[in-house]
Amino acid sequence: GAGVSQSPSNKVTEKGKDVELRCDPISGHTALYWYRQSLGQGLEFLIYFQGNSAPDKSGLPSDRFSAERTGGSVSTLTIQRTQQEDSAVYLCASSLVRTANNEQFFGPGTRLTVL
Amino acid sequence: DQQVKQNSPSLSVQEGRISILNCDYTNSMFDYFLWYKKYPAEGPTFLISISSIKDKNEDGRFTVFLNKSAKHLSLHIVPSQPGDSAVYFCAASDLPAGTALIFGKGTTLSVSS
């Protein structure tokens, strides 16, 4: 497929468990972003990867959240010891290193429910 | 504090009429503004953008207007179609690339036939 893909599409977990969310960006896109959308809210930035540079982690809400990007392509967002307030749709986006307007292409998201 | 505000959570319009979605921002460093459209269970898709050097950008039925002095932008859809029913997000950026987009909370547009 040509678009950003994410897996799983839905994840239900129990409070205190760890979860891993995966993102496959568009081929050739070196920039990768994670956002989350909580109920009734806009998209909230979490983390940004650009090539081999150190990621911008300024949006991560706590040290329970981490992400890595292997080989400059696939990214995994990990949430440790999940809490109910972590329930949200987690969206991944990718873009070219240079764009005219910061257009980012989004995947379908992973809906995380923490019971 | 929200840097990008969409004060109308919802808007209902009849098919064929104009839809006007509004967005306000507070950060004067923002120079790039984007509108995204989101259907349920799908990711947001890019619709149209404008940079601060312009006050209008048009693409088919969609036009975005920017008033920098008022820190306000609007998206006009003419004529509205039932397939336009979706959540519309306004987003802003201070750079043309390599930085997070700052999103509003979205406006749900319903177009009735």
PDB file of C-alpha atoms in Angstrom:
ATOM      1  CA  GLY A   1       0.000   0.000   0.000  1.00  0.00           C
ATOM      2  CA  ALA A   2       1.075   3.565  -0.599  1.00  0.00           C
ATOM      3  CA  GLY A   3      -0.184   5.097   2.639  1.00  0.00           C
ATOM      4  CA  VAL A   4       0.836   5.088   6.286  1.00  0.00           C
ATOM      5  CA  SER A   5      -0.185   1.867   7.990  1.00  0.00           C
ATOM      6  CA  GLN A   6      -0.657   1.208  11.690  1.00  0.00           C
ATOM      7  CA  SER A   7      -1.220  -1.911  13.729  1.00  0.00           C
ATOM      8  CA  PRO A   8      -3.174  -3.043  15.552  1.00  0.00           C
ATOM      9  CA  SER A   9      -6.262  -1.071  14.589  1.00  0.00           C
ATOM     10  CA  ASN A  10      -7.748  -1.706  18.025  1.00  0.00           C
ATOM     11  CA  LYS A  11      -6.141  -2.680  21.310  1.00  0.00           C
ATOM     12  CA  VAL A  12      -7.889  -3.392  24.581  1.00  0.00           C
ATOM     13  CA  THR A  13      -5.670  -3.871  27.592  1.00  0.00           C
ATOM     14  CA  GLU A  14      -5.871  -3.976  31.350  1.00  0.00           C
ATOM     15  CA  LYS A  15      -4.549  -1.209  33.534  1.00  0.00           C
ATOM     16  CA  GLY A  16      -0.897  -1.796  34.376  1.00  0.00           C
ATOM     17  CA  LYS A  17      -0.038  -3.777  31.235  1.00  0.00           C
ATOM     18  CA  ASP A  18       2.457  -2.636  28.599  1.00  0.00           C
ATOM     19  CA  VAL A  19       1.387  -2.061  24.982  1.00  0.00           C
ATOM     20  CA  GLU A  20       3.250  -1.619  21.711  1.00  0.00           C
ATOM     21  CA  LEU A  21       1.821   0.245  18.741  1.00  0.00           C
ATOM     22  CA  ARG A  22       3.395   0.013  15.311  1.00  0.00           C
ATOM     23  CA  CYS A  23       3.650   2.460  12.424  1.00  0.00           C
ATOM     24  CA  ASP A  24       4.863   1.896   8.856  1.00  0.00           C
ATOM     25  CA  PRO A  25       5.417   5.271   7.170  1.00  0.00           C
ATOM     26  CA  ILE A  26       5.140   6.045   3.484  1.00  0.00           C
ATOM     27  CA  SER A  27       8.223   4.815   1.648  1.00  0.00           C
ATOM     28  CA  GLY A  28      10.732   7.616   1.223  1.00  0.00           C
ATOM     29  CA  HIS A  29       9.321   9.747   4.038  1.00  0.00           C
ATOM     30  CA  THR A  30      12.110  10.428   6.492  1.00  0.00           C
ATOM     31  CA  ALA A  31       9.995  12.393   8.981  1.00  0.00           C
ATOM     32  CA  LEU A  32       7.694  10.441  11.309  1.00  0.00           C
ATOM     33  CA  TYR A  33       5.350  11.803  13.959  1.00  0.00           C
ATOM     34  CA  TRP A  34       3.173  10.288  16.673  1.00  0.00           C
ATOM     35  CA  TYR A  35       0.050  12.083  17.866  1.00  0.00           C
ATOM     36  CA  ARG A  36      -2.862  11.012  20.037  1.00  0.00           C
ATOM     37  CA  GLN A  37      -6.469  12.089  20.068  1.00  0.00           C
ATOM     38  CA  SER A  38      -8.363  11.736  23.300  1.00  0.00           C
ATOM     39  CA  LEU A  39     -12.162  11.863  23.305  1.00  0.00           C
ATOM     40  CA  GLY A  40     -13.420  15.298  22.315  1.00  0.00           C
ATOM     41  CA  GLN A  41      -9.945  16.688  21.888  1.00  0.00           C
ATOM     42  CA  GLY A  42      -7.750  17.686  18.986  1.00  0.00           C
ATOM     43  CA  LEU A  43      -4.622  15.826  17.992  1.00  0.00           C
ATOM     44  CA  GLU A  44      -1.844  16.123  20.564  1.00  0.00           C
ATOM     45  CA  PHE A  45       1.784  15.816  19.455  1.00  0.00           C
ATOM     46  CA  LEU A  46       3.842  13.125  21.155  1.00  0.00           C
ATOM     47  CA  ILE A  47       7.183  12.576  19.389  1.00  0.00           C
ATOM     48  CA  TYR A  48       8.966  13.337  16.108  1.00  0.00           C
ATOM     49  CA  PHE A  49      11.714  11.437  14.288  1.00  0.00           C
ATOM     50  CA  GLN A  50      13.783  12.859  11.427  1.00  0.00           C
ATOM     51  CA  GLY A  51      16.331  10.586   9.788  1.00  0.00           C
ATOM     52  CA  ASN A  52      19.158   9.684  12.174  1.00  0.00           C
ATOM     53  CA  SER A  53      18.756  12.794  14.317  1.00  0.00           C
ATOM     54  CA  ALA A  54      17.812  12.569  17.978  1.00  0.00           C
ATOM     55  CA  PRO A  55      14.012  12.481  18.250  1.00  0.00           C
ATOM     56  CA  ASP A  56      11.988  15.411  19.573  1.00  0.00           C
ATOM     57  CA  LYS A  57      10.339  13.871  22.635  1.00  0.00           C
ATOM     58  CA  SER A  58       8.882  17.120  23.960  1.00  0.00           C
ATOM     59  CA  GLY A  59       5.269  15.933  23.654  1.00  0.00           C
ATOM     60  CA  LEU A  60       5.536  12.680  25.577  1.00  0.00           C
ATOM     61  CA  PRO A  61       3.217  13.011  28.596  1.00  0.00           C
ATOM     62  CA  SER A  62       5.229  10.858  31.005  1.00  0.00           C
ATOM     63  CA  ASP A  63       8.235   8.550  31.204  1.00  0.00           C
ATOM     64  CA  ARG A  64       5.893   5.596  30.699  1.00  0.00           C
ATOM     65  CA  PHE A  65       5.830   6.567  27.023  1.00  0.00           C
ATOM     66  CA  SER A  66       8.706   5.806  24.682  1.00  0.00           C
ATOM     67  CA  ALA A  67       9.205   5.307  20.973  1.00  0.00           C
ATOM     68  CA  GLU A  68      11.852   4.065  18.646  1.00  0.00           C
ATOM     69  CA  ARG A  69      12.376   4.033  14.939  1.00  0.00           C
ATOM     70  CA  THR A  70      14.421   1.206  13.517  1.00  0.00           C
ATOM     71  CA  GLY A  71      16.349   1.562  10.284  1.00  0.00           C
ATOM     72  CA  GLY A  72      14.784   4.927   9.600  1.00  0.00           C
ATOM     73  CA  SER A  73      11.460   3.337   8.712  1.00  0.00           C
ATOM     74  CA  VAL A  74       9.122   1.445  11.044  1.00  0.00           C
ATOM     75  CA  SER A  75       8.364   3.017  14.413  1.00  0.00           C
ATOM     76  CA  THR A  76       7.044   1.501  17.633  1.00  0.00           C
ATOM     77  CA  LEU A  77       5.360   3.491  20.383  1.00  0.00           C
ATOM     78  CA  THR A  78       5.477   1.744  23.756  1.00  0.00           C
ATOM     79  CA  ILE A  79       3.339   2.607  26.746  1.00  0.00           C
ATOM     80  CA  GLN A  80       4.374   0.944  29.991  1.00  0.00           C
ATOM     81  CA  ARG A  81       2.073   0.351  32.942  1.00  0.00           C
ATOM     82  CA  THR A  82      -0.939   1.681  31.070  1.00  0.00           C
ATOM     83  CA  GLN A  83      -3.459   3.880  32.867  1.00  0.00           C
ATOM     84  CA  GLN A  84      -7.087   4.569  31.995  1.00  0.00           C
ATOM     85  CA  GLU A  85      -6.213   8.110  30.922  1.00  0.00           C
ATOM     86  CA  ASP A  86      -3.992   6.611  28.196  1.00  0.00           C
ATOM     87  CA  SER A  87      -7.167   5.533  26.358  1.00  0.00           C
ATOM     88  CA  ALA A  88      -7.141   7.407  23.037  1.00  0.00           C
ATOM     89  CA  VAL A  89      -6.604   6.998  19.317  1.00  0.00           C
ATOM     90  CA  TYR A  90      -2.886   6.994  18.570  1.00  0.00           C
ATOM     91  CA  LEU A  91      -2.081   8.380  15.128  1.00  0.00           C
ATOM     92  CA  CYS A  92       1.134   8.157  13.179  1.00  0.00           C
ATOM     93  CA  ALA A  93       2.039  10.556  10.379  1.00  0.00           C
ATOM     94  CA  SER A  94       4.925  10.807   7.955  1.00  0.00           C
ATOM     95  CA  SER A  95       6.233  13.456   5.605  1.00  0.00           C
ATOM     96  CA  LEU A  96       9.055  14.357   3.293  1.00  0.00           C
ATOM     97  CA  VAL A  97      12.006  16.150   4.838  1.00  0.00           C
ATOM     98  CA  ARG A  98      11.081  19.245   2.835  1.00  0.00           C
ATOM     99  CA  THR A  99       7.524  20.325   2.233  1.00  0.00           C
ATOM    100  CA  ALA A 100       5.913  23.591   1.225  1.00  0.00           C
ATOM    101  CA  ASN A 101       3.478  23.716   4.109  1.00  0.00           C
ATOM    102  CA  ASN A 102       4.359  20.963   6.634  1.00  0.00           C
ATOM    103  CA  GLU A 103       1.772  18.618   5.124  1.00  0.00           C
ATOM    104  CA  GLN A 104       1.790  15.348   7.008  1.00  0.00           C
ATOM    105  CA  PHE A 105       0.158  12.102   5.919  1.00  0.00           C
ATOM    106  CA  PHE A 106      -1.702  10.206   8.598  1.00  0.00           C
ATOM    107  CA  GLY A 107      -2.377   6.551   9.162  1.00  0.00           C
ATOM    108  CA  PRO A 108      -5.775   5.203  10.289  1.00  0.00           C
ATOM    109  CA  GLY A 109      -4.739   5.140  13.938  1.00  0.00           C
ATOM    110  CA  THR A 110      -4.775   2.592  16.745  1.00  0.00           C
ATOM    111  CA  ARG A 111      -7.674   2.871  19.180  1.00  0.00           C
ATOM    112  CA  LEU A 112      -6.341   1.999  22.634  1.00  0.00           C
ATOM    113  CA  THR A 113      -8.753   1.182  25.429  1.00  0.00           C
ATOM    114  CA  VAL A 114      -7.379   0.679  28.930  1.00  0.00           C
ATOM    115  CA  LEU A 115      -9.831  -1.068  31.251  1.00  0.00           C
TER     116      LEU A 115
ATOM    117  CA  ASP B   1      -3.909  26.994  26.873  1.00  0.00           C
ATOM    118  CA  GLN B   2      -5.024  26.221  23.362  1.00  0.00           C
ATOM    119  CA  GLN B   3      -2.981  27.829  20.614  1.00  0.00           C
ATOM    120  CA  VAL B   4      -5.481  26.828  17.918  1.00  0.00           C
ATOM    121  CA  LYS B   5      -9.183  27.159  18.640  1.00  0.00           C
ATOM    122  CA  GLN B   6     -12.208  25.961  16.745  1.00  0.00           C
ATOM    123  CA  ASN B   7     -15.028  27.410  18.769  1.00  0.00           C
ATOM    124  CA  SER B   8     -17.894  25.701  16.960  1.00  0.00           C
ATOM    125  CA  PRO B   9     -18.019  21.989  17.801  1.00  0.00           C
ATOM    126  CA  SER B  10     -20.609  21.374  15.095  1.00  0.00           C
ATOM    127  CA  LEU B  11     -22.188  22.885  11.993  1.00  0.00           C
ATOM    128  CA  SER B  12     -25.235  21.774  10.017  1.00  0.00           C
ATOM    129  CA  VAL B  13     -25.752  22.885   6.416  1.00  0.00           C
ATOM    130  CA  GLN B  14     -28.084  21.955   3.611  1.00  0.00           C
ATOM    131  CA  GLU B  15     -26.741  20.416   0.442  1.00  0.00           C
ATOM    132  CA  GLY B  16     -25.819  23.050  -2.118  1.00  0.00           C
ATOM    133  CA  ARG B  17     -25.328  25.829   0.435  1.00  0.00           C
ATOM    134  CA  ILE B  18     -22.050  27.263   1.710  1.00  0.00           C
ATOM    135  CA  SER B  19     -20.281  25.784   4.745  1.00  0.00           C
ATOM    136  CA  ILE B  20     -18.000  28.134   6.677  1.00  0.00           C
ATOM    137  CA  LEU B  21     -15.703  26.662   9.301  1.00  0.00           C
ATOM    138  CA  ASN B  22     -13.737  29.017  11.507  1.00  0.00           C
ATOM    139  CA  CYS B  23     -10.418  28.801  13.321  1.00  0.00           C
ATOM    140  CA  ASP B  24      -8.561  31.222  15.589  1.00  0.00           C
ATOM    141  CA  TYR B  25      -4.970  31.059  16.753  1.00  0.00           C
ATOM    142  CA  THR B  26      -2.923  32.846  19.372  1.00  0.00           C
ATOM    143  CA  ASN B  27       0.710  32.229  18.390  1.00  0.00           C
ATOM    144  CA  SER B  28       1.967  34.954  16.056  1.00  0.00           C
ATOM    145  CA  MET B  29       4.866  32.691  15.024  1.00  0.00           C
ATOM    146  CA  PHE B  30       2.514  30.442  13.064  1.00  0.00           C
ATOM    147  CA  ASP B  31       3.087  30.882   9.323  1.00  0.00           C
ATOM    148  CA  TYR B  32       1.482  27.764   7.849  1.00  0.00           C
ATOM    149  CA  PHE B  33      -2.101  26.715   8.266  1.00  0.00           C
ATOM    150  CA  LEU B  34      -3.701  23.476   7.152  1.00  0.00           C
ATOM    151  CA  TRP B  35      -7.176  21.995   7.115  1.00  0.00           C
ATOM    152  CA  TYR B  36      -7.651  18.274   7.550  1.00  0.00           C
ATOM    153  CA  LYS B  37     -10.818  16.254   7.102  1.00  0.00           C
ATOM    154  CA  LYS B  38     -11.510  13.132   9.153  1.00  0.00           C
ATOM    155  CA  TYR B  39     -14.072  10.421   8.650  1.00  0.00           C
ATOM    156  CA  PRO B  40     -14.875   7.984  11.506  1.00  0.00           C
ATOM    157  CA  ALA B  41     -12.301   5.205  11.950  1.00  0.00           C
ATOM    158  CA  GLU B  42      -9.950   6.827   9.438  1.00  0.00           C
ATOM    159  CA  GLY B  43      -6.925   9.052   9.825  1.00  0.00           C
ATOM    160  CA  PRO B  44      -7.119  12.757   8.984  1.00  0.00           C
ATOM    161  CA  THR B  45      -6.588  13.574   5.315  1.00  0.00           C
ATOM    162  CA  PHE B  46      -5.086  16.822   4.100  1.00  0.00           C
ATOM    163  CA  LEU B  47      -7.541  19.173   2.432  1.00  0.00           C
ATOM    164  CA  ILE B  48      -5.991  22.568   1.781  1.00  0.00           C
ATOM    165  CA  SER B  49      -3.347  24.870   3.210  1.00  0.00           C
ATOM    166  CA  ILE B  50      -2.264  28.490   3.218  1.00  0.00           C
ATOM    167  CA  SER B  51       0.901  30.302   4.178  1.00  0.00           C
ATOM    168  CA  SER B  52       1.012  33.663   5.891  1.00  0.00           C
ATOM    169  CA  ILE B  53       2.188  35.454   2.749  1.00  0.00           C
ATOM    170  CA  LYS B  54      -1.242  34.879   1.234  1.00  0.00           C
ATOM    171  CA  ASP B  55      -4.733  35.785   2.329  1.00  0.00           C
ATOM    172  CA  LYS B  56      -6.631  33.314   0.148  1.00  0.00           C
ATOM    173  CA  ASN B  57      -6.070  29.904  -1.381  1.00  0.00           C
ATOM    174  CA  GLU B  58      -8.612  28.113  -3.522  1.00  0.00           C
ATOM    175  CA  ASP B  59      -8.868  24.493  -4.631  1.00  0.00           C
ATOM    176  CA  GLY B  60     -12.072  23.524  -6.370  1.00  0.00           C
ATOM    177  CA  ARG B  61     -14.982  23.809  -3.952  1.00  0.00           C
ATOM    178  CA  PHE B  62     -12.650  24.625  -1.052  1.00  0.00           C
ATOM    179  CA  THR B  63     -11.275  28.081  -0.228  1.00  0.00           C
ATOM    180  CA  VAL B  64      -9.271  29.064   2.816  1.00  0.00           C
ATOM    181  CA  PHE B  65      -9.081  32.697   3.926  1.00  0.00           C
ATOM    182  CA  LEU B  66      -6.440  34.019   6.302  1.00  0.00           C
ATOM    183  CA  ASN B  67      -6.641  37.245   8.303  1.00  0.00           C
ATOM    184  CA  LYS B  68      -3.260  37.560  10.018  1.00  0.00           C
ATOM    185  CA  SER B  69      -4.062  40.726  11.910  1.00  0.00           C
ATOM    186  CA  ALA B  70      -7.083  39.035  13.470  1.00  0.00           C
ATOM    187  CA  LYS B  71      -5.291  35.679  13.809  1.00  0.00           C
ATOM    188  CA  HIS B  72      -8.267  34.066  12.135  1.00  0.00           C
ATOM    189  CA  LEU B  73      -8.794  31.699   9.242  1.00  0.00           C
ATOM    190  CA  SER B  74     -11.829  30.150   7.695  1.00  0.00           C
ATOM    191  CA  LEU B  75     -12.596  27.301   5.331  1.00  0.00           C
ATOM    192  CA  HIS B  76     -15.407  27.801   2.822  1.00  0.00           C
ATOM    193  CA  ILE B  77     -16.989  24.847   1.056  1.00  0.00           C
ATOM    194  CA  VAL B  78     -19.222  25.754  -1.898  1.00  0.00           C
ATOM    195  CA  PRO B  79     -21.444  23.999  -2.777  1.00  0.00           C
ATOM    196  CA  SER B  80     -21.633  21.658   0.196  1.00  0.00           C
ATOM    197  CA  GLN B  81     -22.289  17.987  -0.516  1.00  0.00           C
ATOM    198  CA  PRO B  82     -23.433  15.154   1.778  1.00  0.00           C
ATOM    199  CA  GLY B  83     -20.030  13.489   1.307  1.00  0.00           C
ATOM    200  CA  ASP B  84     -18.444  16.529   2.976  1.00  0.00           C
ATOM    201  CA  SER B  85     -19.939  15.418   6.294  1.00  0.00           C
ATOM    202  CA  ALA B  86     -16.911  14.797   8.499  1.00  0.00           C
ATOM    203  CA  VAL B  87     -14.832  16.339  11.271  1.00  0.00           C
ATOM    204  CA  TYR B  88     -12.659  19.220  10.078  1.00  0.00           C
ATOM    205  CA  PHE B  89      -9.468  20.067  11.926  1.00  0.00           C
ATOM    206  CA  CYS B  90      -7.567  23.310  11.649  1.00  0.00           C
ATOM    207  CA  ALA B  91      -3.795  22.957  12.189  1.00  0.00           C
ATOM    208  CA  ALA B  92      -0.941  25.439  12.386  1.00  0.00           C
ATOM    209  CA  SER B  93       2.839  25.347  12.154  1.00  0.00           C
ATOM    210  CA  ASP B  94       5.660  27.842  12.529  1.00  0.00           C
ATOM    211  CA  LEU B  95       7.862  26.026  10.022  1.00  0.00           C
ATOM    212  CA  PRO B  96       7.216  24.546   6.554  1.00  0.00           C
ATOM    213  CA  ALA B  97       8.575  21.166   7.653  1.00  0.00           C
ATOM    214  CA  GLY B  98      10.090  19.223  10.516  1.00  0.00           C
ATOM    215  CA  THR B  99       7.888  20.297  13.358  1.00  0.00           C
ATOM    216  CA  ALA B 100       4.675  19.216  15.008  1.00  0.00           C
ATOM    217  CA  LEU B 101       1.356  20.511  13.764  1.00  0.00           C
ATOM    218  CA  ILE B 102      -0.780  22.187  16.423  1.00  0.00           C
ATOM    219  CA  PHE B 103      -4.403  21.150  16.026  1.00  0.00           C
ATOM    220  CA  GLY B 104      -7.732  22.581  17.062  1.00  0.00           C
ATOM    221  CA  LYS B 105     -10.395  20.327  18.577  1.00  0.00           C
ATOM    222  CA  GLY B 106     -12.297  20.030  15.324  1.00  0.00           C
ATOM    223  CA  THR B 107     -15.711  20.966  13.949  1.00  0.00           C
ATOM    224  CA  THR B 108     -18.187  18.280  12.938  1.00  0.00           C
ATOM    225  CA  LEU B 109     -19.881  19.259   9.676  1.00  0.00           C
ATOM    226  CA  SER B 110     -23.191  17.646   8.746  1.00  0.00           C
ATOM    227  CA  VAL B 111     -24.521  18.262   5.258  1.00  0.00           C
ATOM    228  CA  SER B 112     -28.116  17.173   4.752  1.00  0.00           C
ATOM    229  CA  SER B 113     -29.641  16.380   1.381  1.00  0.00           C
TER     230      SER B 113
END
